[in-house]
Structures are given as C-alpha cells and as structure tokens.
Coordinates of C-alpha atoms in Angstrom, one line a residue:
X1 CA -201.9 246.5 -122.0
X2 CA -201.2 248.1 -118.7
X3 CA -204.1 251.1 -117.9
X4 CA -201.2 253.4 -117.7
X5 CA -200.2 252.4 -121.2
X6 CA -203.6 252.7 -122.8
X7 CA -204.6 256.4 -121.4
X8 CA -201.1 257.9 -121.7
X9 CA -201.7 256.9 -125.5
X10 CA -205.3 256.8 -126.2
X11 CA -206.7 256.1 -129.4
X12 CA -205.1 257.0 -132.5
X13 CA -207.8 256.7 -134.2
X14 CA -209.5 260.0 -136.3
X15 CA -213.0 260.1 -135.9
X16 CA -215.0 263.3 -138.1
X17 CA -216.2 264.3 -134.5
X18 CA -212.6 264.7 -133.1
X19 CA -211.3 266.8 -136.2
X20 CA -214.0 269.5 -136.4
X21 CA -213.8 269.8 -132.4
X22 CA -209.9 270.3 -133.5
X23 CA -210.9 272.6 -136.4
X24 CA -213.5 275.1 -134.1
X25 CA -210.7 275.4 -131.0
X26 CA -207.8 276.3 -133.7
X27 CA -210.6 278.6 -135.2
X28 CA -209.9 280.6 -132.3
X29 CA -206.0 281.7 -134.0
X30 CA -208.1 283.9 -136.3
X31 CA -208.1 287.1 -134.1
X32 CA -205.0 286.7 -133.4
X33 CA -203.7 286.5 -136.9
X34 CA -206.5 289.6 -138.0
X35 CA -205.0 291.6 -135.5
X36 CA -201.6 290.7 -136.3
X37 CA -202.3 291.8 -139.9
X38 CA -204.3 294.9 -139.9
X39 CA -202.0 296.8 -137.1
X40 CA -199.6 297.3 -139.8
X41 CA -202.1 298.2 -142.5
X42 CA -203.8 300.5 -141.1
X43 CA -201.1 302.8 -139.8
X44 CA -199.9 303.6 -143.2
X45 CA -203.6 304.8 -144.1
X46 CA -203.2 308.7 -144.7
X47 CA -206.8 309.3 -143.3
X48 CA -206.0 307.2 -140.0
X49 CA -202.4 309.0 -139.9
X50 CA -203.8 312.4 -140.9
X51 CA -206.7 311.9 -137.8
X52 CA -204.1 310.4 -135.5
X53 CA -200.8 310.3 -136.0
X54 CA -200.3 313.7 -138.3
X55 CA -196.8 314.1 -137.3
X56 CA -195.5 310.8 -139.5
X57 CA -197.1 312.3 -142.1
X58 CA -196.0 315.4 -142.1
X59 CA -192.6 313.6 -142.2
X60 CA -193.9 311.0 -144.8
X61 CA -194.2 314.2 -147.7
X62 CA -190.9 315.9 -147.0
X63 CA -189.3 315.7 -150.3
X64 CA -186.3 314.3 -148.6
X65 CA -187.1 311.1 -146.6
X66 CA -185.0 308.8 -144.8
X67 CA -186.6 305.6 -145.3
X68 CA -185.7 304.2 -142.6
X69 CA -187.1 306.6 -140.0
X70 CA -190.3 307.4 -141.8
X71 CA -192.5 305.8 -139.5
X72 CA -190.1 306.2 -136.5
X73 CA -193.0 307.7 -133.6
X74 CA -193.3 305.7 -130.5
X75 CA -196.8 306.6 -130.2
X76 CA -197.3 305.0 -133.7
X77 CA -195.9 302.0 -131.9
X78 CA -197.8 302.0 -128.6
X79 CA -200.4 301.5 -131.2
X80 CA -199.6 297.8 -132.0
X81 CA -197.6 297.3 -128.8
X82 CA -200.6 298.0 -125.9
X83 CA -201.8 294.4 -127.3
X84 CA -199.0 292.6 -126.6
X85 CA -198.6 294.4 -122.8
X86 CA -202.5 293.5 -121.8
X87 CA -201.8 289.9 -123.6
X88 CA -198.8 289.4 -121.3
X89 CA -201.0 290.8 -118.0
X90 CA -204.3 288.2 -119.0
X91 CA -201.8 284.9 -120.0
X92 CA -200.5 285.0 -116.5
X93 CA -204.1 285.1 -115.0
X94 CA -205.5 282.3 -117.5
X95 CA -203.6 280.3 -116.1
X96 CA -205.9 279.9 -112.7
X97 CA -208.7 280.7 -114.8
X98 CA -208.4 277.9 -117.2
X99 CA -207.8 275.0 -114.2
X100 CA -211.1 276.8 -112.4
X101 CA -213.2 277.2 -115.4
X102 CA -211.6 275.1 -118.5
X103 CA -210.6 275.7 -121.4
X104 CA -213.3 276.1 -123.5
X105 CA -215.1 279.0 -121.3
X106 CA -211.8 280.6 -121.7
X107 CA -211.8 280.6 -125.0
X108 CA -215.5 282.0 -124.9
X109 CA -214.3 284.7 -122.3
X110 CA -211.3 285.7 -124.7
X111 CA -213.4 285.9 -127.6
X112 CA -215.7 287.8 -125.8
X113 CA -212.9 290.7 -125.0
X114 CA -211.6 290.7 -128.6
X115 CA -215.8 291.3 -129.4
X116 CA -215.2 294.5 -127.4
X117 CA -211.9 295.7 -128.5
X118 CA -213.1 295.8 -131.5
X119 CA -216.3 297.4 -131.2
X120 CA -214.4 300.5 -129.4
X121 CA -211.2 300.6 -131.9
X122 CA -213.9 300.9 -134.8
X123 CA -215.6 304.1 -133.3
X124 CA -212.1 305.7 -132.1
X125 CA -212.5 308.7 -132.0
X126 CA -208.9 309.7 -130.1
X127 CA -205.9 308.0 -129.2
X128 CA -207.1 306.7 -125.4
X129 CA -209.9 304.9 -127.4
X130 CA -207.5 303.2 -129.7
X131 CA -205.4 302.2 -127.0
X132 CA -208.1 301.0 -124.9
X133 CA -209.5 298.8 -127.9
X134 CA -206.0 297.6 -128.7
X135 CA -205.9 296.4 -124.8
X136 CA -209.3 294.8 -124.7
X137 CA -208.0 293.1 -127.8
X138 CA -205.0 291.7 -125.8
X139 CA -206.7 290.4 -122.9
X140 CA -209.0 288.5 -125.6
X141 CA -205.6 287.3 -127.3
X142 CA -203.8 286.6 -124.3
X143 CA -206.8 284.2 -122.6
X144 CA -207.2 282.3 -126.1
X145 CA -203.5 281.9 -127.1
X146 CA -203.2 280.5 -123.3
X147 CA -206.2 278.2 -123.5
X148 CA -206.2 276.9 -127.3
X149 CA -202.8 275.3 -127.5
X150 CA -203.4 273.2 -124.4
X151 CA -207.3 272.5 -125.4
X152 CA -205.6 271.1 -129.2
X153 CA -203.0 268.8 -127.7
X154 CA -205.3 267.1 -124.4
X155 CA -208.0 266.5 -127.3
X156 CA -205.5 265.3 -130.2
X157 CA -204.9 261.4 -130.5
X158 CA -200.8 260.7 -130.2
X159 CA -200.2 259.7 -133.7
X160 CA -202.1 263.2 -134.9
X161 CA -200.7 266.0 -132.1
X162 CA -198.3 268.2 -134.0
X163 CA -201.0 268.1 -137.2
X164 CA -203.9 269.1 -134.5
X165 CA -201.5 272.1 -133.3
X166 CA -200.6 273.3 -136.0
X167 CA -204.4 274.3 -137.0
X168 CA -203.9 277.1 -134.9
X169 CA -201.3 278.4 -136.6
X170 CA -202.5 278.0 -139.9
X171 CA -206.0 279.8 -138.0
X172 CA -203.5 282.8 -137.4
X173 CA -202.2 282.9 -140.8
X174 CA -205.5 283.1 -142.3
X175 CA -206.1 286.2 -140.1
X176 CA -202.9 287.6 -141.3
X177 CA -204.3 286.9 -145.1
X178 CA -207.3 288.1 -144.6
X179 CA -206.6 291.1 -143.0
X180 CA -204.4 292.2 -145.5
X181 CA -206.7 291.4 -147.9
X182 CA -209.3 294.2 -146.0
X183 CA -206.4 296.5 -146.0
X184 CA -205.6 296.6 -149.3
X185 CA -209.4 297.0 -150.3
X186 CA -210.5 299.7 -148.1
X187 CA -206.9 301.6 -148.4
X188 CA -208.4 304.3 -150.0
X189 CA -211.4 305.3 -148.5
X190 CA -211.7 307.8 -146.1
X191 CA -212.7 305.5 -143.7
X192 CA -211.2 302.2 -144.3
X193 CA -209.3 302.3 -141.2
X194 CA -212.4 302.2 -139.1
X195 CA -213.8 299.3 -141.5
X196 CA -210.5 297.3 -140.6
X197 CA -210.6 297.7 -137.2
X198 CA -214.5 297.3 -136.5
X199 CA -214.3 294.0 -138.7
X200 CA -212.4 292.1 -136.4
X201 CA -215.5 291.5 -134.7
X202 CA -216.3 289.0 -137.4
X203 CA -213.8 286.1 -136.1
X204 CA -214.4 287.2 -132.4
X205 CA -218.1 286.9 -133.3
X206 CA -217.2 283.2 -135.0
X207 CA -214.9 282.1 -132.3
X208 CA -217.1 283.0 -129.0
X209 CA -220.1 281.1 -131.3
X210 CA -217.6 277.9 -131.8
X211 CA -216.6 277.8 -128.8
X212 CA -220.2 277.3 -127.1
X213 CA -220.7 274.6 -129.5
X214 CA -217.4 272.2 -128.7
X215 CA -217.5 270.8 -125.7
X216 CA -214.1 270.8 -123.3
X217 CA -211.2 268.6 -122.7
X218 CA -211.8 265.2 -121.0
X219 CA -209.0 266.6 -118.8
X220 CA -210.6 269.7 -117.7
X221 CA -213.7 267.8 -117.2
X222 CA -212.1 265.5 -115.1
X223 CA -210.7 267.9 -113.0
X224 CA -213.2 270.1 -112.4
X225 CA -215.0 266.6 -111.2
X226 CA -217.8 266.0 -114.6
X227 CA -216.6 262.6 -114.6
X228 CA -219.6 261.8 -116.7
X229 CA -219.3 264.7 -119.0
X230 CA -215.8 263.8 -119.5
X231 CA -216.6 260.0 -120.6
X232 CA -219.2 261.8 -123.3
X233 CA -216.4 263.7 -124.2
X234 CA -214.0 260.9 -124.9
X235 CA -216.8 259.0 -127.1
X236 CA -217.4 261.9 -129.3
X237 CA -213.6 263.1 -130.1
X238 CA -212.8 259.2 -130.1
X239 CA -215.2 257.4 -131.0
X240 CA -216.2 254.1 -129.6
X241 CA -212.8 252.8 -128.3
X242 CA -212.9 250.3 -126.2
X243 CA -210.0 252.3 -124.4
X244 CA -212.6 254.7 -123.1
X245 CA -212.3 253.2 -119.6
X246 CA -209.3 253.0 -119.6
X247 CA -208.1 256.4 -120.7
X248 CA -210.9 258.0 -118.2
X249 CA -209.3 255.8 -115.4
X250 CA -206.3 257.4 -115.9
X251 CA -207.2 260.8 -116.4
X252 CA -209.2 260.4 -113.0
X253 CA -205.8 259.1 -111.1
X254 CA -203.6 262.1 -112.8
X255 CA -206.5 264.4 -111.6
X256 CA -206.4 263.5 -108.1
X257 CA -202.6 263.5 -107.9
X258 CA -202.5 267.0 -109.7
X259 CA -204.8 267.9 -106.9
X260 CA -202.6 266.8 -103.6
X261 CA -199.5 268.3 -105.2
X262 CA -198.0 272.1 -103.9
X263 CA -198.6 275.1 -105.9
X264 CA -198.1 274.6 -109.4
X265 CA -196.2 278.0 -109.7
X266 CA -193.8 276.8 -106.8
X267 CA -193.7 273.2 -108.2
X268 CA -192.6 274.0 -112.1
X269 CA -189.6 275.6 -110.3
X270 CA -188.5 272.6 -109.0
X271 CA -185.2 271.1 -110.2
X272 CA -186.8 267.8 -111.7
X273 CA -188.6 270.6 -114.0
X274 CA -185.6 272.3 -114.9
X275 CA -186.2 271.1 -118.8
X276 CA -189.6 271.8 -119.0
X277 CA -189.5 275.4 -117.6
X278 CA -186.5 276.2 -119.6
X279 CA -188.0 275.3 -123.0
X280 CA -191.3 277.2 -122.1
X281 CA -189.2 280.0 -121.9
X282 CA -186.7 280.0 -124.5
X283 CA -189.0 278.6 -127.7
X284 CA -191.7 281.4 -127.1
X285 CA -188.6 283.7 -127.2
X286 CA -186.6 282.7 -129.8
X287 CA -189.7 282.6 -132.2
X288 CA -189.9 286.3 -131.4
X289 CA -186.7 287.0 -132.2
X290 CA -186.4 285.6 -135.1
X291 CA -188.1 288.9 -136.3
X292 CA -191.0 287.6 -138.0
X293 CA -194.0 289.0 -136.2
X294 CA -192.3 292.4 -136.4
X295 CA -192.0 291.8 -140.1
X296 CA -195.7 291.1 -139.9
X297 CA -197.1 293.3 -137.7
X298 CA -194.7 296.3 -139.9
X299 CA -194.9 294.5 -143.1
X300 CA -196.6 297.7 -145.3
X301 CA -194.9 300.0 -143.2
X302 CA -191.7 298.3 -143.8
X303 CA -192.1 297.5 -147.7
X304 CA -193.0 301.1 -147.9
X305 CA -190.0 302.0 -146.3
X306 CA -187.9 300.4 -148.8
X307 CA -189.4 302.3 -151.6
X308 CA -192.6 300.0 -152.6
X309 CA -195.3 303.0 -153.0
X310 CA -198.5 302.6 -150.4
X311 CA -200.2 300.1 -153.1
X312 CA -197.5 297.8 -153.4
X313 CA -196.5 297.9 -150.3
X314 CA -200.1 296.4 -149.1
X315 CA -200.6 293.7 -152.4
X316 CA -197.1 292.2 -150.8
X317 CA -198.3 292.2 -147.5
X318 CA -201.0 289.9 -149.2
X319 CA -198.3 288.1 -151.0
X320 CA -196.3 287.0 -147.7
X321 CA -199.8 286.3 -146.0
X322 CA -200.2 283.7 -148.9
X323 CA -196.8 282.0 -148.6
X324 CA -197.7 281.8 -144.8
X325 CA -200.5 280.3 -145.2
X326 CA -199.2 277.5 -147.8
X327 CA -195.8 277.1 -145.6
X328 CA -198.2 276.2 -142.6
X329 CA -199.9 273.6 -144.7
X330 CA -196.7 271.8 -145.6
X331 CA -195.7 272.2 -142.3
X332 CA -199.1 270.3 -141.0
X333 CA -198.6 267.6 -143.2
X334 CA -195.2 266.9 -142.3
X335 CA -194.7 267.3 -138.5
X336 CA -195.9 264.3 -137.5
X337 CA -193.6 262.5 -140.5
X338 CA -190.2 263.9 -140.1
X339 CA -190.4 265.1 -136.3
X340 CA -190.2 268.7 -134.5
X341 CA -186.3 268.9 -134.4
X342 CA -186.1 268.4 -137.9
X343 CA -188.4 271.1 -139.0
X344 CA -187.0 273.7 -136.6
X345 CA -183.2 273.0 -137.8
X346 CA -184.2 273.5 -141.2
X347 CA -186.4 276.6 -141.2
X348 CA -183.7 278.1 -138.9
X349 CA -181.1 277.9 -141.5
X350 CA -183.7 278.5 -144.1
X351 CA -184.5 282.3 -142.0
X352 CA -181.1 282.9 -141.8
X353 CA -180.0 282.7 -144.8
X354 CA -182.8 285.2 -145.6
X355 CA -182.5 288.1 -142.9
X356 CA -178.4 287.9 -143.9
X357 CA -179.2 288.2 -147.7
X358 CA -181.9 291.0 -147.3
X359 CA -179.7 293.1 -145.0
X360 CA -177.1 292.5 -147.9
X361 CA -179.4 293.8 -150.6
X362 CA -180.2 296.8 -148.7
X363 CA -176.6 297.9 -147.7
X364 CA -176.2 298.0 -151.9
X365 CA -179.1 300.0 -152.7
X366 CA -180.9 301.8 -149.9
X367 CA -177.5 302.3 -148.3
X368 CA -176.9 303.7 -144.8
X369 CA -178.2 307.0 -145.4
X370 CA -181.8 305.6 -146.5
X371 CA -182.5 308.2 -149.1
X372 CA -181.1 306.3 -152.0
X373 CA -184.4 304.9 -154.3
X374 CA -184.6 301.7 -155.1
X375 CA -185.2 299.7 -158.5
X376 CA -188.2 297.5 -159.2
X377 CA -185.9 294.7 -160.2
X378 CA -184.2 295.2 -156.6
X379 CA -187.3 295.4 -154.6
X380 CA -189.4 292.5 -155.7
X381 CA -186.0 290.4 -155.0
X382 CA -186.2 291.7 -151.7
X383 CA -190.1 290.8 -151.6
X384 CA -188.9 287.1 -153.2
X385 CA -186.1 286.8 -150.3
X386 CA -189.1 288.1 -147.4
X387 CA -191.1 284.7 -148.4
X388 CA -188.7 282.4 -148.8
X389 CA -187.8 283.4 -145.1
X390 CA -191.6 283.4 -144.1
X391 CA -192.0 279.9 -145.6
X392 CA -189.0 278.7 -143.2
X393 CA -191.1 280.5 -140.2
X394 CA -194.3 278.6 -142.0
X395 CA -193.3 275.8 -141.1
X396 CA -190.9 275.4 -138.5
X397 CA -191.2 278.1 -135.4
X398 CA -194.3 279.1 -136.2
X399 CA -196.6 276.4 -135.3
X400 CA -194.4 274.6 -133.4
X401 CA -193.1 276.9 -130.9
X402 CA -197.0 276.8 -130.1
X403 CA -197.1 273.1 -130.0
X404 CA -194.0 272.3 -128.0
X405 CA -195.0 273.9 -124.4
X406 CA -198.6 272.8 -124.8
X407 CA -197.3 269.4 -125.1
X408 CA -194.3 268.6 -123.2
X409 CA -195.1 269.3 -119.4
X410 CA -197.2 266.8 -117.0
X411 CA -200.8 267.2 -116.5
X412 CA -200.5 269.3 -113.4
X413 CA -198.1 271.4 -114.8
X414 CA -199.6 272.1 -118.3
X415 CA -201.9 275.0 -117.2
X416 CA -199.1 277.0 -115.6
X417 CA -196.3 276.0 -118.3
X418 CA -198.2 277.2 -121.2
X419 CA -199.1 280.7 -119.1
X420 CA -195.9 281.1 -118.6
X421 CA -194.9 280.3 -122.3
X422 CA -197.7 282.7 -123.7
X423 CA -196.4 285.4 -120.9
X424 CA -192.8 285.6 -122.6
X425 CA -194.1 285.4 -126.6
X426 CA -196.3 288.5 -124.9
X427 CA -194.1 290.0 -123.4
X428 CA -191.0 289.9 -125.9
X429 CA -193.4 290.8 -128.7
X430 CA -194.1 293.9 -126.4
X431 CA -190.2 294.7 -126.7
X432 CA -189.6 293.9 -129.9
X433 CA -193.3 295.9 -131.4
X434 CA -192.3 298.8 -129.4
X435 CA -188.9 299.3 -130.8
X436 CA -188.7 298.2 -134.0
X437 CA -189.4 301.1 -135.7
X438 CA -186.7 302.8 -133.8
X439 CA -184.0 300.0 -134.3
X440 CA -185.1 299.9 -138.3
X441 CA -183.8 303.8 -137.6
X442 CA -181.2 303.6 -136.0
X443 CA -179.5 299.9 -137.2
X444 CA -180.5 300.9 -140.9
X445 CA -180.1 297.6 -142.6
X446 CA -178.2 295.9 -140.0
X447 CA -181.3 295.2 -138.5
X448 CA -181.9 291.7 -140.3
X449 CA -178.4 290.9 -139.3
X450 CA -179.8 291.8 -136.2
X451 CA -182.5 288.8 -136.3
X452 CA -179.8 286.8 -138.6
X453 CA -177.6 286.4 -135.4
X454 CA -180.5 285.5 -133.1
X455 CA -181.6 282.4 -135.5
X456 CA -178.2 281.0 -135.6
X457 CA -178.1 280.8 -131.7
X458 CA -181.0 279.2 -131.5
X459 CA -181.2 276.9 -134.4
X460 CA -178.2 275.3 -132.1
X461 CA -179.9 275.4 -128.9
X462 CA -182.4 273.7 -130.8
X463 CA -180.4 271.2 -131.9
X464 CA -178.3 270.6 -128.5
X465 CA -181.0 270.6 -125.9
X466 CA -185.1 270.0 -127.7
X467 CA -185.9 266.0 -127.4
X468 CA -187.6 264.7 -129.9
X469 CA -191.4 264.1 -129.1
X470 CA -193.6 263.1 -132.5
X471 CA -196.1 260.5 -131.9
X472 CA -195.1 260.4 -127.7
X473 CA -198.2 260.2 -125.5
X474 CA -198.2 263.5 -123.3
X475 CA -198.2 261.4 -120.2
X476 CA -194.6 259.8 -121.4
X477 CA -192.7 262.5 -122.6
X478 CA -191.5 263.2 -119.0
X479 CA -189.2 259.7 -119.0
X480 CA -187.5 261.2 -122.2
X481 CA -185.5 263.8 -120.1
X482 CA -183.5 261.1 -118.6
X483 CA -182.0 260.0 -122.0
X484 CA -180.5 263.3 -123.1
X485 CA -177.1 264.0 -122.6
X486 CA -177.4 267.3 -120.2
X487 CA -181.1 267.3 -119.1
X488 CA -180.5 263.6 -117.6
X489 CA -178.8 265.3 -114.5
X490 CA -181.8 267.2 -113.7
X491 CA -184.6 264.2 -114.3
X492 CA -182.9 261.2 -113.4
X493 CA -184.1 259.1 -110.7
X494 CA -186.8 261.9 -110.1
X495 CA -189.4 261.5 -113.2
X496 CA -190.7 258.3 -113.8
X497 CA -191.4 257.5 -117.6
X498 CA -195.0 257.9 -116.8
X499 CA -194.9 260.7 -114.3
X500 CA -198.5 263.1 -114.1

C-alpha cells in the first residue's frame, strides 16, 4: 500500500482510547445546547420578565391577547440574539487562532469565555449585564463550535467519521434536555432565572476540565511542528497500527505543503474550491432555515403562544428535547450505514411535511386573528406534529450539517472552511433569533409555511449538488468533485484524487 494510501485512510480500527478522546471533545456541544435551551425558558419566567422585560408582561395579562404577538419586543430578542452576533465575530477569528494554537487550547479558551458569561448573566442585575453575559457566552460558543467539528473528524478513523461527529450533536441536545429540564424545575421561584443562567457554568466548568485532559489532533501537532507529540497522539487514539509511520509521514508532507501555499482566505476562493466553499456556505444556512433552532431557542415562548399555559408549555419543551436526543442517536448509528445524502433527503421531506401540517392546524383553530383558544385535543397534535419534525432535524441536518464542512475541505483549507461555515450558522441564527418573534406576528401561521418552502429548496439542492462521502478518507474526498455532473467543470484537471 502506497504511503499516500495508508495516511489518507488510517486505521479503522476503534481503540477505548480513541472513543473517550471522541466523547470529551463532543462534550464540548453541551454549552451550546444549555444555552440553546434555557434562552427560551427563561424569558417566559414572570420574575425575570417582571425585573426586565415588564412591558411583555404587561401585555401577557391583557384579557385580550393576540397570541401571536405576546412576546413580540425586540429587546426580548436581543436577549437570545447578542449570542449568535459575538459567535459570528469569534468563529471568524478562530480560524487563525486554531492553526496558531490548535484545537484543543481553543476549546479550553472557549470554554473559558462561556465560564464567564455565565458567571455575569447569573448576577444580572440590568439589561447591559445580560447582554454582556449573553456575548461572553458567544465568543465561548463561537471558538468551540469552530474548533470541535474539525478536532472530531482529524481524530476519527474513516470507517467511524459521521458516528464521531455526530457526538457533538447529540452533546448539544443533551444541553437542550437538560436545560429544559432546569427550567421547568426552577419556573416558579423567584429566582429560578438566575439559577438557569448561573448553572451553565456546570458544562463550561466540565468542558474547559476535558479539554486539558485530551490531547490535540495529530494534525495540529504536526503543524505546529510536535512531530513527536503527534506520533504519541496517533498511538493513543489508534492504537498500535503499524500504519503509524506511515500516516505521520503523510501528515508531515500535507503540513509542509499547507505551509508554502498563499493565504488560505485568498486560496478557498479559488475556482478549483468552488464546491467546497459553496457547501460551507449553503449547509450551515439551510439548517438555519429550516426553522428549528428558532423553534428551540422560542420553544416555551412559542407553545405558550399557542395556548399551552406556562407549565405545559415548559414540560413540552422537555418533550422535544427528548425526541432530540433519541433522533440523534438513530441518526449516529446510521450515518455511516446508509450515507449523508440519504439522511438529509429524508429528514427534509420528513420537516416539511411537518412545518406545512402545523401551519395548517393553526390556520383552523388559532386563526389569523390569534385570539381564538385552542383545545387540548388540538394542541398536543400540534406538540405530536413539533417532534415528529424534530426527529427529521435529529437526524438528518442537525449533526450533519456539522459534519459535512469539517470533513470535506483539504488539510490547508479545513481551518478557514469550517470558520467560515460556523460564521454563516452564526450569523443567520442572528437574523433569524432577532426576528422571529416579529415574523410569528406578523406572518401569523404562515410562518411554518415560511420554513416549509425553505426545506423543499434545499432538500433538492441537497440532492442535485452534495457528493456522497461515508467511509472516504478526508485526504480523498477532493478527487470526488471531478465525478459529479456540474462540480466536474470547476475540479477537473485541477484536484488530484489525493490533493492536501
């Protein structure tokens, strides 16, 4: 077997070393998902709206509400939303930061910054403070979600990648689980909001620790010239393989070519990178779009706004966070089986026949106006339509749309690609956080049809232009672009099968 060969694939073996490295690095999702799931929470806690926000609940207890505008205050919004600005601002700096330092100290560093974020959020005491939290929080969120996707797929054997990757997502939906969990048990004290907030120090606390412990990449090593350290490396996530050489040997040439190219940030614009750049743009986006971190950033708010009572409206928070979790499970076991294009196709359709019957179920009995009540028997089908479409998220764009820009561009390319992928989710989910509650007001229903239109466009993109890559050594996916029927033009004759 040809050196190339051997390193571009590595071992497939699984060694207990290699998995808990993978299981401490996708550790890291949990403050994402926490913070994902105790935004929305919290902001329909009377005490944290009465010390904050008393205008939305002074609309809250008019006798008649529009439900669809309850919650409608763009401060209320700038709330969640700061995150996911400071996240977009810190993913395009990682992106230096994780070539110079590696990825593991940037996991430390963005662990570090959620530890603070969440100190100052829990002793808020005015709205600056809760927006400064909320950014500190984002710079600790955008530095991870940059550094962990790439750190999962350079340490994962071939055979194993989408599995590894997906960890982190099923990390983030056990934040989202847990946090509801908090919510709904500290919903009615006076100061549960403060308990929510301060306890996201708990992951950031368990993620900073983990990621002292692991060691980094072989790749970062090797490019930060800890040729040794990254041989030590190799061993402990692949065990004695007599590949070791090999694989290092490789790593070594693909360092030292990354190294005499241009600019990265000049060089991903290239033509011959046409495919990769595109796809780092448009997955990250269309997972946004598809509506579900709005759902879950909003999900009290929203099932409150449909007439679920503040009670309810938290234990089905809880309820989605569990079918999250499970979907991401399936999806774990199955990626590496039936392939990336296959999972994305069906949880596309799967979404949008979801958002398109919910909108419908609302148009009969909420109605335009938004002041019509709502049976039991109407609401927990809207709760049963709400998971099936988070199980097709579960296990389709959710992990994947991590794992496909953290997998598909050349070593020298990988750092800036997935900074630029983490840059759009940011800065989409910026958008989209800011002005959803204003678009649930003003679109009424039409709001899932909304999302509904946005999954059928790219379910087909999906399907046209995404190559498959399950069980493809990083280092070869590049010679794929030369067999697809539009991408060919722009990689033909210009990316060998093993380009670095």
């Amino acid at each position: 077997m040809a050196t190339g060969e051997v390193a571009a694939g590595g071992s497939d073996r699984l060694t207990l070393s290699g998995v808990i490295t993978g299981i401490v690095a996708a550790s890291s999702g949990l403050i994402f998902g926490y913070d994902i799931g105790i935004s929305g929470g919290v902001t329909t806690m009377v005490p944290f709206l009465k010390e904050f926000f008393p205008n939305v609940l002074r609309k809250a207890s008019e006798a008649k509400t529009d439900m669809y505008c309850v919650y409608n205050s763009q401060v209320l919004t700038a709330f969640t939303s700061s995150l996911y600005m400071a996240g977009f601002a810190s993913s395009l700096l990682a992106s230096r930061l994780i070539a110079a330092l590696g990825r593991k100290n940037i996991i430390v560093l963005g662990g570090c910054s959620f530890l603070a974020g969440a100190a100052i959020n829990g002793a808020a005491t005015n709205i600056t403070m809760l927006i400064l939290g909320r950014m500190l929080l984002g710079f600790g969120v955008g530095f991870t979600n940059q550094a962990t996707p790439v750190y999962l797929s350079e340490v994962a054997p071939a055979k194993w990648r989408g599995a590894f990757n997906t960890g982190f997502q099923f990390f983030i939906g056990t934040g989202v689980l847990i946090a509801g969990c908090i919510n709904y048990a500290s919903a009615k004290l006076s100061w549960g909001w403060r308990l929510c907030l301060g306890l996201a120090i708990v992951p950031a606390t368990t993620m900073v620790i983990g990621g002292l412990i692991i060691s980094d990449t072989p790749s970062s090593l090797v490019e930060r010239g800890k040729i040794e350290k990254a041989r030590k490396a190799l061993i402990k996530i692949r065990g004695n393989d007599s590949n070791i050489d090999a694989e290092l040997t490789d790593l070594t040439k693909n360092s030292d070519a990354a190294k005499a190219s241009q600019e990265p940030f000049k060089t991903v614009f290239e033509r011959q990178y046409r495919p990769h750049l595109v796809m780092a743009i448009a997955i990250p986006f269309f997972q946004q779009v598809t509506g579900i971190n709005i759902i879950a950033f909003y999900a009290p708010v929203l099932f409150q706004s449909i007439g679920f009572g503040n009670d309810p409206a938290l234990m089905a928070a809880i309820i989605l966070g569990l079918v999250t979790l499970a979907s991401i499970m399936v999806s774990t076991g199955v990626v590496d089986r039936f392939g990336r294009r296959f999972l994305f196709i069906v949880g596309g359709i799967q979404m949008f026949i979801c958002q398109v019957a919910i909108a419908l179920v609302l148009a009969a009995t909420v109605g335009v106006s938004g002041t019509n009540p709502i049976s039991r028997s109407y609401a927990l089908l809207l709760l049963f339509l709400m998971c099936v479409y988070t199980a097709g998220f579960g296990w389709s764009w959710g992990p994947l749309s991590w794992l496909i820009p953290s997998e598909i561009f050349p070593v020298k390319l990988r750092p800036t690609g997935q900074s630029i992928s983490v840059a759009v989710h940011f800065a989409v989910t910026f958008v989209l956080s800011q002005t959803f509650l204003a678009m649930l007001c003003h679109f009424r229903y039409g709001i899932f049809i909304f999302y509904a239109v946005w999954i059928a466009i790219m379910t087909i993109f999906i399907a046209l232009f995404l190559l498959e890559t399950k069980g493809i050594p990083m280092d070869s996916i590049n010679g794929l672009w030369e067999s697809h029927w539009y991408w060919r033009r722009f990689a033909q004759g210009k990316l060998p099968k093993n380009s670095k």
